[in-house]
Amino acid sequence: GFEETFLEVAIDVLCKDQKAKDDRKPGSPGGEKQPLAYFLEHLSTMASPEEAAKLPVYEQISRMLCHMCLQRPWWLKVAGAAGLQLMVELIPPAPLLRMELGMVRALCAIWKESTLDEIAITAERSYTTLALLLRRCHAPPGAGGCDRPADLAEQEKQSFKEVMGFLGLELCAPSQAVRSNAQKILGEVSEFTGQPSSAILEPFRGSISTQIFKRSLKNFPAAVQIAHIDALTFCLSLEPPFLVNDPGLTQLLTDALDIAQHEEGGQAAAQVMRHPDGGAVTQLTILRTHCVQLLRTAMASADVNIPTSQGELRNNIILMFFKVITKGYPDAVVAAREGLAVVLQTQRGKAPFKDLLQSSLRPVLVNLADYRKLNVPLLEGLSRLLELLSSWFNVTLGEKLLDYLQKWAEADKSQPPGTPKPMRSGEEPKIPAAIIELFHLLPPAPEKVMEKLAKLTIELETKLPMTGEYSSVRSPYRAPFTKFLNRFPSEALEFFYSKLLDPSLCKLFHHVIRSDLASPVRDEIRVSDEKLLNATLLVEATNPNHVELRFQGVRIVHTICKFYPNWLKECPRVLEQLRKIWESPERKARMLKEEELEFEQVRESKMLVKCLLGYARSNPQDHAVLFNMLTIFTVRSVVDYSFVKRFYAHEVASGFELRHRKQLIVKFLENCKNRDIPQDLKVQALQLVVIPTLTTAFNSPDPKERGIMDEATITFIVKDLLDPGDEILKTYDEALHIELLQLATLLIRYLKDQLVSHRKELIKFAWDRLKREDSTSKHWAYVNVCRFIEAYDAPHKIILQVYVALLRAFQPENRPLLKQALDILTPALPKRLPPAEHKYPIWIRY
């Protein structure tokens, strides 16, 4: 009837909604309520809950949806899971319990039947539905379960037993997706029921045990072997462990050990290859990893009782851990390291274990006896052992490794026949690099190896080619050497501070501290600034190498400031020494003869100014530093310092707070009055700081920015800079006159009302420059006077005189300034000159 037709339509809409349409992602909800939901809600309103629970239509819908979960197209699987989720949410508990096992089987079938490409889409929906189903059927009402009548208690227990029995067997499923989701869902069930997972599985011990232990591992295909081992690993990892006392456990552990410790060509490998199932070689790697994980879990569990008679098995497992670690089998190494770490923690100090450990290390040490037998896998395996067992190795191992490095470094010299040439190809530098990698794992004895290791690193780098994968520019040795320094940062600094006059060691040290890997070394420099000062910046002038040592100190500080911008603010003594070097006559003298300096020394002033600039960012109240940095522009240099100009023009002019900028302007203007300060420095202060900062503030839409200039500051500029007296004005050079004229012009343009009382001083200062025929500042004075005429009334004769002079000016080099002056004056002429008696204004005739 109508109900059957509507149900078919609802199922069809559910399927179509999962297909990819236009820009909607596959499997994403359509955004509208499903017709199936309306149908299920309609059923619940047709009768009482007791009568609705008996309706056969629920089983019909469930069979249809479960059948969809078994279909081939992925979207049918997702639609089936989505439909089952609607049923779980909307139908009464009685039919839900009756159909629970069938739903669980169908949802697990989605994981089994989906391809690797489909599982990413189907797994999440099916798992969400399964988790919701189990929670509604078996969780207490307060934990997400539905309100189940008392007469359903027995049915709920029976359903729970059936479902858990099914999921327990799914722990051994060949599909990785099924196993992992079954383990995960058991964890959720344990959480909302309050029972340990091992207690939930206990009723099914026999069936699970039979599934895992019924036959030897060697009689199964690789996929089944992996499944059984994964299931047993999960059972042993539970709290409390499950299946720990099963009689077949020891035999299975023995089989797993046999697989884990054999090479690809061994007996176990051949057994796997006899069952080709589309990827046995890859499966062998996965199988070995799972075997190592199982043995690690068994060794870590105190409840797993390997009989005393099987002591050889325990020892062989430990030996296998060593083998996997030294061989470096992919993915299995992590599990082997964890297993060996557990063994070390539980067996440390016991005499039998000590003997076993020494016997396990003996093959590794035998391979180290001849440096010609060294290879990268062996050295990487040794490094993994050292991470766990560094205290078991003798300190002399470091000395032996240094000898090997020495032989590799000298391999291009006359050697006995058969000696390899380490630097011959691109692969061979990896061996000495792997040797250096071991030093940060050795027992601590930095004072014995630091100097020799540093020099050997440099010597090895000299043997590298100029280009290629490994070259003198892309050294494979510096990263492992940096790790060694990171372990002993204090000792590293003491050594390198004493070797700053050695060019090669100094170069290596600077490369290390610039590396992203060297955070511990940089942190040590930062917190032990006293050592840095004593070794470099505070060296007495009586020391014949004091210039070089201080320069190296500047380089170190420059590097640290790049990583810690606020460091100088926290270290006032270091800042003080930098300022002394910056202001020293020696540095200025070196800038005057840059062509005689080495490249790094030419960059001394640039490094210093970058340090000071970083400090100025963190402490804008220190106006002295901001002013002193301007001295860099008073000397001609081949170095580009435009970044300092950008700092003043952008960060200072618009980035500093208004109160800091206001204080800065006042301080800089006071310095401009100071007769002891060179005029070229005053020019730079006005040109790069004062005028740009005021221009930015005056052009800001924020009215508060006009407060950057108060009455006192304006009066100071006029009285002390523009009209200080004829004697002082005569000392001003042309450049300073130009900057003061620009400053006055700026103030007249934006603050004309505040300058009304100072008109006499303003026009006097500019007019004095107009009267000088050969003055460079004359044309700047024209701009100033034109701005004055635009802002204030002036005698008509003076206005015409200025206008005519501008029209008669002819110097092409000054044409931009003349045009600027005329652009200001011409629009102001009609309002400043009286109307003429004839047809045209008087100024038109010119």
PDB file of C-alpha atoms in Angstrom, residues 192-307:
ATOM      1  CA  PHE A 192      29.836   3.265  29.429  1.00  0.00           C
ATOM      2  CA  THR A 193      29.228  -0.108  31.124  1.00  0.00           C
ATOM      3  CA  GLY A 194      31.936   0.339  33.739  1.00  0.00           C
ATOM      4  CA  GLN A 195      33.356  -3.134  33.070  1.00  0.00           C
ATOM      5  CA  PRO A 196      36.972  -3.820  32.027  1.00  0.00           C
ATOM      6  CA  SER A 197      37.308  -5.028  28.454  1.00  0.00           C
ATOM      7  CA  SER A 198      38.861  -8.264  29.681  1.00  0.00           C
ATOM      8  CA  ALA A 199      35.779  -8.926  31.844  1.00  0.00           C
ATOM      9  CA  ILE A 200      33.509  -8.291  28.854  1.00  0.00           C
ATOM     10  CA  LEU A 201      35.482 -10.809  26.782  1.00  0.00           C
ATOM     11  CA  GLU A 202      35.816 -13.406  29.554  1.00  0.00           C
ATOM     12  CA  PRO A 203      32.629 -15.359  28.634  1.00  0.00           C
ATOM     13  CA  PHE A 204      34.059 -15.861  25.167  1.00  0.00           C
ATOM     14  CA  ARG A 205      37.547 -16.913  26.247  1.00  0.00           C
ATOM     15  CA  GLY A 206      37.168 -20.357  24.696  1.00  0.00           C
ATOM     16  CA  SER A 207      36.114 -19.205  21.247  1.00  0.00           C
ATOM     17  CA  ILE A 208      38.690 -16.395  21.090  1.00  0.00           C
ATOM     18  CA  SER A 209      41.439 -18.680  22.361  1.00  0.00           C
ATOM     19  CA  THR A 210      40.529 -21.345  19.818  1.00  0.00           C
ATOM     20  CA  GLN A 211      40.565 -18.755  17.064  1.00  0.00           C
ATOM     21  CA  ILE A 212      44.061 -17.556  17.999  1.00  0.00           C
ATOM     22  CA  PHE A 213      45.803 -20.681  19.278  1.00  0.00           C
ATOM     23  CA  LYS A 214      44.111 -23.563  17.417  1.00  0.00           C
ATOM     24  CA  ARG A 215      46.982 -23.971  14.934  1.00  0.00           C
ATOM     25  CA  SER A 216      50.568 -22.839  14.616  1.00  0.00           C
ATOM     26  CA  LEU A 217      51.106 -19.467  13.010  1.00  0.00           C
ATOM     27  CA  LYS A 218      53.106 -21.074  10.222  1.00  0.00           C
ATOM     28  CA  ASN A 219      50.004 -22.830   8.915  1.00  0.00           C
ATOM     29  CA  PHE A 220      48.183 -19.577   8.109  1.00  0.00           C
ATOM     30  CA  PRO A 221      48.560 -17.022   5.316  1.00  0.00           C
ATOM     31  CA  ALA A 222      50.390 -13.813   6.219  1.00  0.00           C
ATOM     32  CA  ALA A 223      47.187 -11.772   6.591  1.00  0.00           C
ATOM     33  CA  VAL A 224      45.768 -14.284   9.083  1.00  0.00           C
ATOM     34  CA  GLN A 225      49.056 -14.416  10.991  1.00  0.00           C
ATOM     35  CA  ILE A 226      48.964 -10.643  11.307  1.00  0.00           C
ATOM     36  CA  ALA A 227      45.352 -10.784  12.491  1.00  0.00           C
ATOM     37  CA  HIS A 228      46.031 -13.368  15.213  1.00  0.00           C
ATOM     38  CA  ILE A 229      49.122 -11.565  16.470  1.00  0.00           C
ATOM     39  CA  ASP A 230      47.329  -8.218  16.509  1.00  0.00           C
ATOM     40  CA  ALA A 231      44.407  -9.743  18.436  1.00  0.00           C
ATOM     41  CA  LEU A 232      46.709 -11.326  21.021  1.00  0.00           C
ATOM     42  CA  THR A 233      48.661  -8.064  21.404  1.00  0.00           C
ATOM     43  CA  PHE A 234      45.399  -6.260  22.138  1.00  0.00           C
ATOM     44  CA  CYS A 235      44.324  -8.912  24.657  1.00  0.00           C
ATOM     45  CA  LEU A 236      47.641  -8.805  26.511  1.00  0.00           C
ATOM     46  CA  SER A 237      47.579  -4.989  26.638  1.00  0.00           C
ATOM     47  CA  LEU A 238      44.226  -4.862  28.444  1.00  0.00           C
ATOM     48  CA  GLU A 239      43.955  -4.104  32.135  1.00  0.00           C
ATOM     49  CA  PRO A 240      43.867  -6.729  33.498  1.00  0.00           C
ATOM     50  CA  PRO A 241      45.440  -8.702  30.607  1.00  0.00           C
ATOM     51  CA  PHE A 242      43.353 -11.294  28.804  1.00  0.00           C
ATOM     52  CA  LEU A 243      44.511 -14.784  27.709  1.00  0.00           C
ATOM     53  CA  VAL A 244      47.721 -14.514  29.751  1.00  0.00           C
ATOM     54  CA  ASN A 245      47.379 -18.051  31.133  1.00  0.00           C
ATOM     55  CA  ASP A 246      46.427 -19.793  27.912  1.00  0.00           C
ATOM     56  CA  PRO A 247      48.542 -22.933  27.274  1.00  0.00           C
ATOM     57  CA  GLY A 248      49.175 -21.929  23.674  1.00  0.00           C
ATOM     58  CA  LEU A 249      50.645 -18.539  24.556  1.00  0.00           C
ATOM     59  CA  THR A 250      54.235 -19.712  24.897  1.00  0.00           C
ATOM     60  CA  GLN A 251      54.181 -21.499  21.538  1.00  0.00           C
ATOM     61  CA  LEU A 252      52.699 -18.497  19.769  1.00  0.00           C
ATOM     62  CA  LEU A 253      55.313 -16.211  21.326  1.00  0.00           C
ATOM     63  CA  THR A 254      57.973 -18.630  20.083  1.00  0.00           C
ATOM     64  CA  ASP A 255      56.528 -18.531  16.557  1.00  0.00           C
ATOM     65  CA  ALA A 256      56.340 -14.726  16.665  1.00  0.00           C
ATOM     66  CA  LEU A 257      59.978 -14.602  17.789  1.00  0.00           C
ATOM     67  CA  ASP A 258      60.976 -16.878  14.918  1.00  0.00           C
ATOM     68  CA  ILE A 259      59.317 -14.529  12.424  1.00  0.00           C
ATOM     69  CA  ALA A 260      60.689 -11.353  14.007  1.00  0.00           C
ATOM     70  CA  GLN A 261      64.334 -12.385  14.090  1.00  0.00           C
ATOM     71  CA  HIS A 262      64.690 -13.914  10.631  1.00  0.00           C
ATOM     72  CA  GLU A 263      65.928 -12.127   7.565  1.00  0.00           C
ATOM     73  CA  GLU A 264      63.844 -11.818   4.396  1.00  0.00           C
ATOM     74  CA  GLY A 265      65.386 -14.986   3.052  1.00  0.00           C
ATOM     75  CA  GLY A 266      64.919 -17.063   6.218  1.00  0.00           C
ATOM     76  CA  GLN A 267      62.584 -19.941   6.995  1.00  0.00           C
ATOM     77  CA  ALA A 268      59.768 -17.781   8.308  1.00  0.00           C
ATOM     78  CA  ALA A 269      59.959 -15.535   5.273  1.00  0.00           C
ATOM     79  CA  ALA A 270      59.762 -18.509   2.949  1.00  0.00           C
ATOM     80  CA  GLN A 271      56.712 -19.719   4.854  1.00  0.00           C
ATOM     81  CA  VAL A 272      54.999 -16.376   4.289  1.00  0.00           C
ATOM     82  CA  MET A 273      55.891 -16.394   0.622  1.00  0.00           C
ATOM     83  CA  ARG A 274      54.237 -19.806   0.172  1.00  0.00           C
ATOM     84  CA  HIS A 275      50.894 -18.055   0.634  1.00  0.00           C
ATOM     85  CA  PRO A 276      50.920 -15.379  -2.097  1.00  0.00           C
ATOM     86  CA  ASP A 277      47.955 -13.101  -1.555  1.00  0.00           C
ATOM     87  CA  GLY A 278      48.836  -9.977  -3.461  1.00  0.00           C
ATOM     88  CA  GLY A 279      51.626  -8.359  -1.501  1.00  0.00           C
ATOM     89  CA  ALA A 280      53.446 -10.915   0.601  1.00  0.00           C
ATOM     90  CA  VAL A 281      56.696  -8.937   0.682  1.00  0.00           C
ATOM     91  CA  THR A 282      54.955  -5.903   2.161  1.00  0.00           C
ATOM     92  CA  GLN A 283      52.979  -8.172   4.473  1.00  0.00           C
ATOM     93  CA  LEU A 284      56.214  -9.708   5.751  1.00  0.00           C
ATOM     94  CA  THR A 285      57.323  -6.262   6.911  1.00  0.00           C
ATOM     95  CA  ILE A 286      53.956  -5.659   8.569  1.00  0.00           C
ATOM     96  CA  LEU A 287      54.051  -9.142  10.103  1.00  0.00           C
ATOM     97  CA  ARG A 288      57.495  -8.598  11.601  1.00  0.00           C
ATOM     98  CA  THR A 289      56.358  -5.290  13.088  1.00  0.00           C
ATOM     99  CA  HIS A 290      53.299  -6.928  14.687  1.00  0.00           C
ATOM    100  CA  CYS A 291      55.443  -9.752  16.049  1.00  0.00           C
ATOM    101  CA  VAL A 292      57.818  -7.266  17.681  1.00  0.00           C
ATOM    102  CA  GLN A 293      54.871  -5.357  19.118  1.00  0.00           C
ATOM    103  CA  LEU A 294      53.430  -8.588  20.565  1.00  0.00           C
ATOM    104  CA  LEU A 295      56.720  -9.554  22.183  1.00  0.00           C
ATOM    105  CA  ARG A 296      57.147  -6.035  23.551  1.00  0.00           C
ATOM    106  CA  THR A 297      53.668  -6.205  25.105  1.00  0.00           C
ATOM    107  CA  ALA A 298      54.373  -9.646  26.558  1.00  0.00           C
ATOM    108  CA  MET A 299      57.664  -8.522  28.115  1.00  0.00           C
ATOM    109  CA  ALA A 300      56.038  -5.363  29.486  1.00  0.00           C
ATOM    110  CA  SER A 301      53.192  -7.182  31.222  1.00  0.00           C
ATOM    111  CA  ALA A 302      53.896  -8.511  34.697  1.00  0.00           C
ATOM    112  CA  ASP A 303      50.942 -10.911  34.293  1.00  0.00           C
ATOM    113  CA  VAL A 304      52.425 -12.696  31.292  1.00  0.00           C
ATOM    114  CA  ASN A 305      54.217 -15.611  32.909  1.00  0.00           C
ATOM    115  CA  ILE A 306      56.939 -17.066  30.706  1.00  0.00           C
ATOM    116  CA  PRO A 307      57.897 -20.243  32.625  1.00  0.00           C
TER     117      PRO A 307
END
